[in-house]
PDB file of C-alpha atoms in Angstrom:
ATOM      1  CA  ARG T  28     -20.099  -8.885  16.789  1.00 87.00           C
ATOM      2  CA  LEU T  29     -18.496  -5.009  16.542  1.00 90.00           C
ATOM      3  CA  GLY T  30     -14.674  -6.722  18.051  1.00 92.00           C
ATOM      4  CA  GLN T  31     -15.500  -9.179  15.014  1.00 94.00           C
ATOM      5  CA  ALA T  32     -16.036  -7.211  12.487  1.00 95.00           C
ATOM      6  CA  PHE T  33     -13.140  -4.998  13.557  1.00 95.00           C
ATOM      7  CA  ILE T  34     -10.351  -8.025  13.508  1.00 96.00           C
ATOM      8  CA  ARG T  35     -11.409  -8.448  10.265  1.00 96.00           C
ATOM      9  CA  LYS T  36     -11.136  -5.073   9.148  1.00 97.00           C
ATOM     10  CA  ALA T  37      -7.691  -4.916  10.833  1.00 96.00           C
ATOM     11  CA  ALA T  38      -6.392  -7.868   8.737  1.00 97.00           C
ATOM     12  CA  GLU T  39      -8.087  -6.651   5.223  1.00 97.00           C
ATOM     13  CA  LEU T  40      -6.172  -3.250   5.781  1.00 97.00           C
ATOM     14  CA  LEU T  41      -2.666  -4.882   6.768  1.00 97.00           C
ATOM     15  CA  LYS T  42      -0.016  -5.864   3.842  1.00 97.00           C
ATOM     16  CA  LYS T  43       1.531  -9.227   4.403  1.00 96.00           C
ATOM     17  CA  GLY T  44       4.116  -9.271   7.305  1.00 96.00           C
ATOM     18  CA  GLY T  45       1.497  -6.831   9.271  1.00 97.00           C
ATOM     19  CA  VAL T  46       1.097  -6.643  12.503  1.00 98.00           C
ATOM     20  CA  ALA T  47      -2.003  -5.537  14.521  1.00 97.00           C
ATOM     21  CA  TRP T  48      -1.972  -5.760  18.354  1.00 98.00           C
ATOM     22  CA  ILE T  49      -4.963  -6.159  20.114  1.00 97.00           C
ATOM     23  CA  VAL T  50      -6.317  -4.939  23.587  1.00 96.00           C
ATOM     24  CA  ALA T  51      -9.719  -7.389  24.554  1.00 96.00           C
ATOM     25  CA  ASN T  52     -11.281  -8.103  27.663  1.00 96.00           C
ATOM     26  CA  ARG T  53     -10.493 -11.694  29.484  1.00 95.00           C
ATOM     27  CA  HIS T  54     -14.114 -12.697  28.481  1.00 95.00           C
ATOM     28  CA  LEU T  55     -14.428 -11.983  25.179  1.00 93.00           C
ATOM     29  CA  PRO T  56     -13.787 -15.097  22.149  1.00 91.00           C
ATOM     30  CA  TYR T  57     -11.036 -13.606  19.082  1.00 95.00           C
ATOM     31  CA  GLU T  58      -9.620 -16.220  19.205  1.00 95.00           C
ATOM     32  CA  ALA T  59     -11.227 -17.689  16.363  1.00 95.00           C
ATOM     33  CA  GLU T  60     -11.319 -15.101  14.792  1.00 96.00           C
ATOM     34  CA  LEU T  61      -7.772 -13.624  14.794  1.00 97.00           C
ATOM     35  CA  ASN T  62      -6.935 -17.257  13.789  1.00 97.00           C
ATOM     36  CA  ALA T  63      -9.086 -16.818  10.870  1.00 97.00           C
ATOM     37  CA  ALA T  64      -7.786 -13.607   9.500  1.00 97.00           C
ATOM     38  CA  PHE T  65      -3.960 -13.603  10.472  1.00 98.00           C
ATOM     39  CA  LYS T  66      -1.181 -15.960   9.485  1.00 97.00           C
ATOM     40  CA  ARG T  67       0.348 -16.336  13.277  1.00 97.00           C
ATOM     41  CA  VAL T  68      -1.817 -15.298  16.723  1.00 98.00           C
ATOM     42  CA  ARG T  69       0.123 -14.872  19.928  1.00 98.00           C
ATOM     43  CA  LEU T  70      -1.418 -14.325  23.160  1.00 97.00           C
ATOM     44  CA  VAL T  71       1.383 -12.114  24.714  1.00 98.00           C
ATOM     45  CA  ALA T  72       0.060 -10.703  28.400  1.00 97.00           C
ATOM     46  CA  GLU T  73      -2.726 -11.985  30.069  1.00 97.00           C
ATOM     47  CA  ALA T  74      -3.619  -9.530  33.552  1.00 97.00           C
ATOM     48  CA  GLY T  75      -6.276  -7.012  34.988  1.00 96.00           C
ATOM     49  CA  GLY T  76      -9.650  -9.001  33.160  1.00 96.00           C
ATOM     50  CA  TYR T  77      -7.614  -8.560  30.038  1.00 98.00           C
ATOM     51  CA  LYS T  78      -6.040 -10.243  27.282  1.00 97.00           C
ATOM     52  CA  LEU T  79      -2.768  -9.030  25.080  1.00 98.00           C
ATOM     53  CA  PHE T  80      -2.577 -10.430  21.137  1.00 98.00           C
ATOM     54  CA  GLU T  81      -0.196 -10.119  18.675  1.00 98.00           C
ATOM     55  CA  ALA T  82      -1.469 -11.074  15.223  1.00 98.00           C
ATOM     56  CA  VAL T  83       0.455 -11.039  12.243  1.00 98.00           C
ATOM     57  CA  LYS T  84      -1.198 -11.265   8.565  1.00 97.00           C
TER      58      LYS T  84
END
């Protein structure tokens, strides 16, 4: 739940067009929370057990 709360807070604090870069363990299901909180979400990379997202408000 900590990761989901972080995503919601990041979206709340960013201005329109602001970008959050999120690194997460590959097995954690953050995609739904990112898509709900941000206008655009892109998986940039996935390697070594991690995934990197670019999330634009």
